[in-house]
Coordinates of C-alpha atoms in Angstrom, one line a residue:
M179 CA 37.2 25.9 6.4
S180 CA 38.1 23.1 4.0
G181 CA 35.5 20.6 2.9
R182 CA 37.2 17.8 4.8
R183 CA 37.4 19.8 8.0
K184 CA 33.8 20.9 7.6
L185 CA 32.7 17.3 7.3
K186 CA 34.6 16.3 10.4
F187 CA 33.1 19.2 12.3
E188 CA 29.5 18.3 11.2
I189 CA 30.0 14.6 12.2
L190 CA 31.4 15.6 15.7
L191 CA 28.4 18.0 16.2
L192 CA 26.0 15.3 15.2
L193 CA 27.6 12.8 17.7
L194 CA 27.4 15.4 20.5
V195 CA 23.7 15.9 19.8
L196 CA 22.9 12.2 19.7
L197 CA 24.9 11.2 22.7
P198 CA 22.4 12.2 25.4
V199 CA 19.6 10.5 23.4
T200 CA 21.7 7.3 23.2
N201 CA 22.5 7.4 27.0
A202 CA 18.8 7.9 27.8
C203 CA 17.8 5.0 25.7
S204 CA 20.4 2.8 27.4
G205 CA 19.0 3.9 30.7
E206 CA 15.5 3.0 29.6
K207 CA 16.6 -0.4 28.5
K208 CA 18.3 -1.1 31.9
E209 CA 15.2 0.1 33.7
E210 CA 13.0 -2.2 31.6
K211 CA 15.2 -5.2 32.4
Q212 CA 15.3 -4.6 36.1
Q213 CA 13.2 -7.2 37.8
K214 CA 11.1 -6.8 41.0
V215 CA 11.9 -9.4 43.6
C216 CA 10.1 -10.0 46.9
K217 CA 10.6 -12.4 49.8
V218 CA 8.2 -14.8 51.4
W219 CA 9.3 -15.2 55.0
I220 CA 8.1 -18.2 56.9
I221 CA 8.1 -18.4 60.7
G222 CA 7.0 -21.4 62.7
D223 CA 8.0 -24.7 64.3
S224 CA 9.6 -28.0 63.3
T225 CA 6.8 -29.0 60.9
V226 CA 7.7 -25.9 58.8
A227 CA 11.5 -25.8 59.3
N228 CA 14.2 -26.2 56.6
Y229 CA 16.3 -29.1 57.8
A230 CA 18.5 -28.9 54.7
L231 CA 20.2 -25.9 56.4
E232 CA 21.6 -28.1 59.1
K233 CA 25.1 -29.6 59.0
D234 CA 25.3 -33.2 57.7
Y235 CA 21.5 -33.2 57.0
P236 CA 21.7 -36.2 54.6
S237 CA 23.4 -38.4 57.1
K238 CA 22.0 -37.1 60.4
R239 CA 18.4 -36.0 59.7
F240 CA 17.1 -37.1 56.3
P241 CA 14.3 -37.8 55.4
I242 CA 12.7 -35.4 57.9
T243 CA 11.4 -32.4 55.9
G244 CA 9.5 -29.3 56.8
W245 CA 6.9 -27.9 54.4
G246 CA 8.7 -24.6 54.2
Q247 CA 11.8 -26.5 53.0
V248 CA 10.0 -27.5 49.8
F249 CA 7.9 -24.3 49.3
Q250 CA 10.1 -22.5 46.9
P251 CA 9.1 -24.6 43.8
F252 CA 5.5 -23.6 44.3
L253 CA 6.5 -19.9 43.8
A254 CA 8.4 -20.4 40.5
K255 CA 8.0 -17.6 38.0
D256 CA 5.2 -19.4 36.0
S257 CA 3.2 -19.8 39.2
L258 CA 3.3 -16.2 40.4
K259 CA 0.3 -15.2 38.2
M260 CA -1.8 -17.5 40.4
V261 CA -1.0 -15.4 43.5
D262 CA -0.6 -12.0 41.8
H263 CA -3.4 -10.6 44.2
L264 CA -0.8 -11.1 47.0
I265 CA 2.6 -10.8 45.3
D266 CA 3.5 -8.0 42.9
A267 CA 6.9 -9.2 41.8
D268 CA 8.7 -10.9 38.9
S269 CA 10.4 -13.4 41.2
V270 CA 10.1 -14.6 44.8
L271 CA 12.7 -15.9 47.3
V272 CA 11.4 -18.0 50.1
D273 CA 13.3 -17.4 53.4
D274 CA 12.3 -20.1 55.9
R275 CA 13.2 -19.1 59.5
A276 CA 11.1 -21.7 61.3
K277 CA 12.8 -23.6 64.0
G278 CA 12.0 -26.9 65.8
G279 CA 10.6 -26.7 69.3
R280 CA 9.6 -23.0 69.1
S281 CA 6.4 -21.5 70.2
T282 CA 5.3 -17.9 69.5
R283 CA 6.9 -16.8 72.8
T284 CA 10.2 -18.6 72.4
F285 CA 10.5 -17.5 68.7
F286 CA 10.1 -13.9 70.0
Q287 CA 12.3 -14.2 73.1
E288 CA 15.2 -15.8 71.3
G289 CA 15.4 -12.8 68.9
R290 CA 14.3 -14.9 65.9
W291 CA 11.4 -12.6 65.1
R292 CA 13.6 -9.5 65.4
E293 CA 15.9 -10.9 62.7
V294 CA 13.0 -11.3 60.4
Y295 CA 11.4 -8.0 61.3
N296 CA 14.6 -6.0 60.6
Q297 CA 14.7 -7.3 57.1
I298 CA 11.0 -7.1 56.0
Q299 CA 10.6 -4.9 52.9
P300 CA 7.4 -3.4 51.5
G301 CA 5.6 -6.1 49.5
D302 CA 7.1 -9.0 51.3
L303 CA 4.8 -11.8 52.6
V304 CA 5.2 -13.3 56.1
L305 CA 3.6 -16.7 56.6
M306 CA 3.1 -17.6 60.3
Q307 CA 2.3 -21.1 61.5
F308 CA 2.5 -21.8 65.3
G309 CA 0.6 -23.9 67.7
H310 CA 2.3 -27.3 68.1
N311 CA 4.6 -26.1 70.9
D312 CA 2.4 -23.4 72.3
A313 CA 0.0 -26.1 73.4
S314 CA 2.7 -28.2 75.1
K315 CA 1.6 -27.9 78.7
N316 CA 4.0 -30.7 79.7
K317 CA 6.9 -28.6 78.4
P318 CA 6.9 -25.3 80.4
A319 CA 9.8 -23.9 78.5
R320 CA 7.7 -23.9 75.3
Y321 CA 4.1 -23.6 76.6
V322 CA 2.1 -20.5 75.9
N323 CA -1.6 -20.2 77.0
L324 CA -4.3 -19.2 74.6
Q325 CA -4.2 -15.5 75.6
G326 CA -0.4 -15.3 75.3
Y327 CA -0.5 -17.1 72.0
A328 CA -3.0 -14.6 70.6
E329 CA -1.0 -11.7 71.9
F330 CA 2.2 -12.8 70.2
L331 CA 0.3 -13.4 66.9
R332 CA -1.0 -9.8 67.1
L333 CA 2.5 -8.6 67.6
F334 CA 3.8 -10.5 64.5
V335 CA 0.9 -9.3 62.4
N336 CA 1.1 -5.6 63.5
Q337 CA 4.8 -5.4 63.1
T338 CA 4.7 -7.0 59.7
R339 CA 2.3 -4.3 58.6
E340 CA 4.4 -1.6 60.1
K341 CA 7.1 -2.6 57.7
G342 CA 4.8 -2.7 54.7
G343 CA 4.6 -6.5 54.6
T344 CA 1.6 -8.7 54.2
P345 CA 1.0 -11.1 57.2
I346 CA -0.8 -14.4 56.6
L347 CA -1.8 -16.6 59.5
I348 CA -1.7 -20.4 59.1
T349 CA -3.3 -22.7 61.6
P350 CA -1.0 -25.6 62.8
V351 CA -0.9 -28.6 60.4
A352 CA -2.5 -31.8 61.7
R353 CA -0.6 -34.5 63.5
N354 CA -1.3 -38.1 62.5
Y355 CA -3.7 -38.6 65.4
P356 CA -6.4 -39.0 66.7
W357 CA -8.3 -41.0 64.1
V358 CA -12.0 -41.4 64.8
D359 CA -14.1 -43.6 62.5
G360 CA -11.7 -43.2 59.6
H361 CA -11.3 -39.4 59.9
L362 CA -8.4 -37.5 61.4
E363 CA -9.4 -35.2 64.1
N364 CA -8.1 -32.0 65.7
V365 CA -5.3 -32.5 68.2
H366 CA -4.5 -28.8 68.8
G367 CA -7.3 -27.9 71.2
G368 CA -8.4 -24.3 71.1
Y369 CA -5.3 -22.9 69.3
P370 CA -6.6 -23.0 65.8
D371 CA -9.7 -21.1 66.9
A372 CA -7.6 -18.6 68.8
M373 CA -5.7 -17.9 65.7
K374 CA -8.9 -17.5 63.7
E375 CA -10.2 -14.9 66.3
V376 CA -7.0 -12.9 65.8
A377 CA -7.4 -13.0 62.1
K378 CA -11.0 -11.8 62.4
E379 CA -10.1 -9.1 64.9
L380 CA -7.2 -7.7 62.8
H381 CA -8.7 -8.3 59.4
V382 CA -5.8 -10.4 58.3
D383 CA -6.0 -13.4 55.9
L384 CA -5.8 -16.9 57.3
I385 CA -5.2 -20.3 55.8
D386 CA -6.8 -23.0 57.9
L387 CA -4.1 -25.6 57.3
N388 CA -5.3 -27.6 60.3
Q389 CA -8.7 -28.3 58.6
R390 CA -7.2 -28.7 55.2
S391 CA -4.7 -31.3 56.3
M392 CA -7.2 -33.2 58.4
D393 CA -9.5 -33.5 55.4
F394 CA -6.8 -34.4 52.9
F395 CA -5.1 -37.0 55.1
S396 CA -8.5 -38.5 55.9
R397 CA -9.2 -38.9 52.2
K398 CA -5.8 -40.7 51.8
G399 CA -6.5 -43.0 54.7
K400 CA -4.6 -43.7 57.9
D401 CA -2.4 -46.5 56.6
Y402 CA -1.2 -44.6 53.5
V403 CA -0.6 -41.3 55.4
T404 CA 1.2 -43.1 58.2
E405 CA 3.6 -44.9 55.9
N406 CA 4.2 -42.3 53.2
Y407 CA 3.7 -38.9 54.8
F408 CA 4.8 -39.0 58.4
M409 CA 8.2 -40.0 59.8
N410 CA 7.3 -43.7 60.4
L411 CA 10.4 -45.4 59.1
P412 CA 11.5 -49.0 58.9
A413 CA 14.9 -50.0 60.4
L414 CA 18.0 -50.2 58.3
V415 CA 16.8 -48.0 55.5
Y416 CA 18.0 -44.5 56.4
E417 CA 21.4 -43.7 57.8
A418 CA 20.1 -41.3 60.3
Y419 CA 17.5 -43.8 61.7
P420 CA 19.2 -47.2 61.7
D421 CA 16.6 -48.5 64.2
G422 CA 13.7 -47.0 62.3
Q423 CA 11.4 -44.2 63.6
H424 CA 7.9 -43.8 64.9
D425 CA 6.9 -40.1 64.6
N426 CA 3.4 -38.9 63.7
T427 CA 4.2 -35.2 63.9
H428 CA 7.0 -34.6 61.4
F429 CA 7.0 -35.3 57.6
Q430 CA 8.9 -37.3 55.0
P431 CA 9.5 -35.4 51.8
A432 CA 6.2 -36.6 50.2
G433 CA 4.2 -35.4 53.2
A434 CA 6.0 -32.0 53.3
R435 CA 5.3 -31.5 49.6
E436 CA 1.6 -32.2 50.1
V437 CA 1.4 -29.7 53.0
A438 CA 3.3 -27.1 51.0
R439 CA 0.8 -27.6 48.1
M440 CA -2.1 -27.1 50.6
V441 CA -0.5 -23.8 51.7
F442 CA -0.1 -22.7 48.1
E443 CA -3.7 -23.6 47.3
G444 CA -4.7 -21.5 50.3
L445 CA -2.7 -18.5 49.0
K446 CA -4.4 -18.8 45.6
Q447 CA -7.8 -18.7 47.3
L448 CA -7.2 -15.7 49.5
N449 CA -9.0 -12.5 48.6
S450 CA -6.5 -9.6 48.6
N451 CA -9.3 -7.1 49.3
K452 CA -9.5 -8.3 52.8
L453 CA -5.8 -7.5 53.5
N454 CA -4.9 -4.6 55.8

C-alpha cells in the first residue's frame, strides 16, 4: 500500500472510530438542552376566568378581568424557585379553564372537568376555586348544597391525584360586601369551611383566599377597593359599559392582579410535605 493510500485509510479508520462518540456527545447536548415544562390548570367561576379568550373582549367586556387571566406572569422563570416545592419544571404554562356562572356541579356536568382531567400530566398543578355559584340558592340551575359541594371537590382532588397531578383547593375570593365597622366580612356562608374540611380529610393543601382577600381589602379600605378593584365604573369611560357599571363581585385589572398575587403568595407558603 502506497504512503498516500495508507494515510487515507488511517484517516477513514479514525473517523469511523470517532463517529459514535461524536453522535453520543451530540445526543447528550440535546438532552441537556431539553427543558421540563408543566401546566398549572385553573378551574373555577367568573372571578377566575380568562375573559381575554372571548371574542371582541376589548370592546364588549373590558375591563372585567379574572385573576386566572393575569396569573401567568407570577410563574415566570425567575419566580419558579419560590415555588419549587410544588413545581419541578423549567417553565410553566397556565391554562385557565374557569368559566362564569359555573358551580362545582355544572363545571362537571358540562364536561369541563373531563376536558381538564384528560390532559393532566404527572407534575401538573390543578388550582380549584369554587363557591360563588354553588351558594346561589336563588339560582337552582347553579346551586349545590354543602354536601354536594364537598363531594364534587373530593372528585376533583382524587381524580387529579390519579393522573399524578397536585390538587390545591382555594376558598372563594371575597365579594365587596358586607362591610362591618370598616372590615370586609365573609359573604360565602359555610362554603369556605366546607372546603377546609375536605382539605383536612384528604390531606390536600389549601389557600384560604377568602380570608386573605377580606383582610387585604379591609386594609385598603372600602372606598379604595370599590373604585379601583371591583367593577364599579363611571359612565362614558369604557366602550363595553357606556352607562357605567355597579358590580362588587368581579374585578378590574388592578383587582385581579392583587388577587393573583395573593394566590401566588399562598403557593409560596404551602408545605409540600403535606401533599398526597
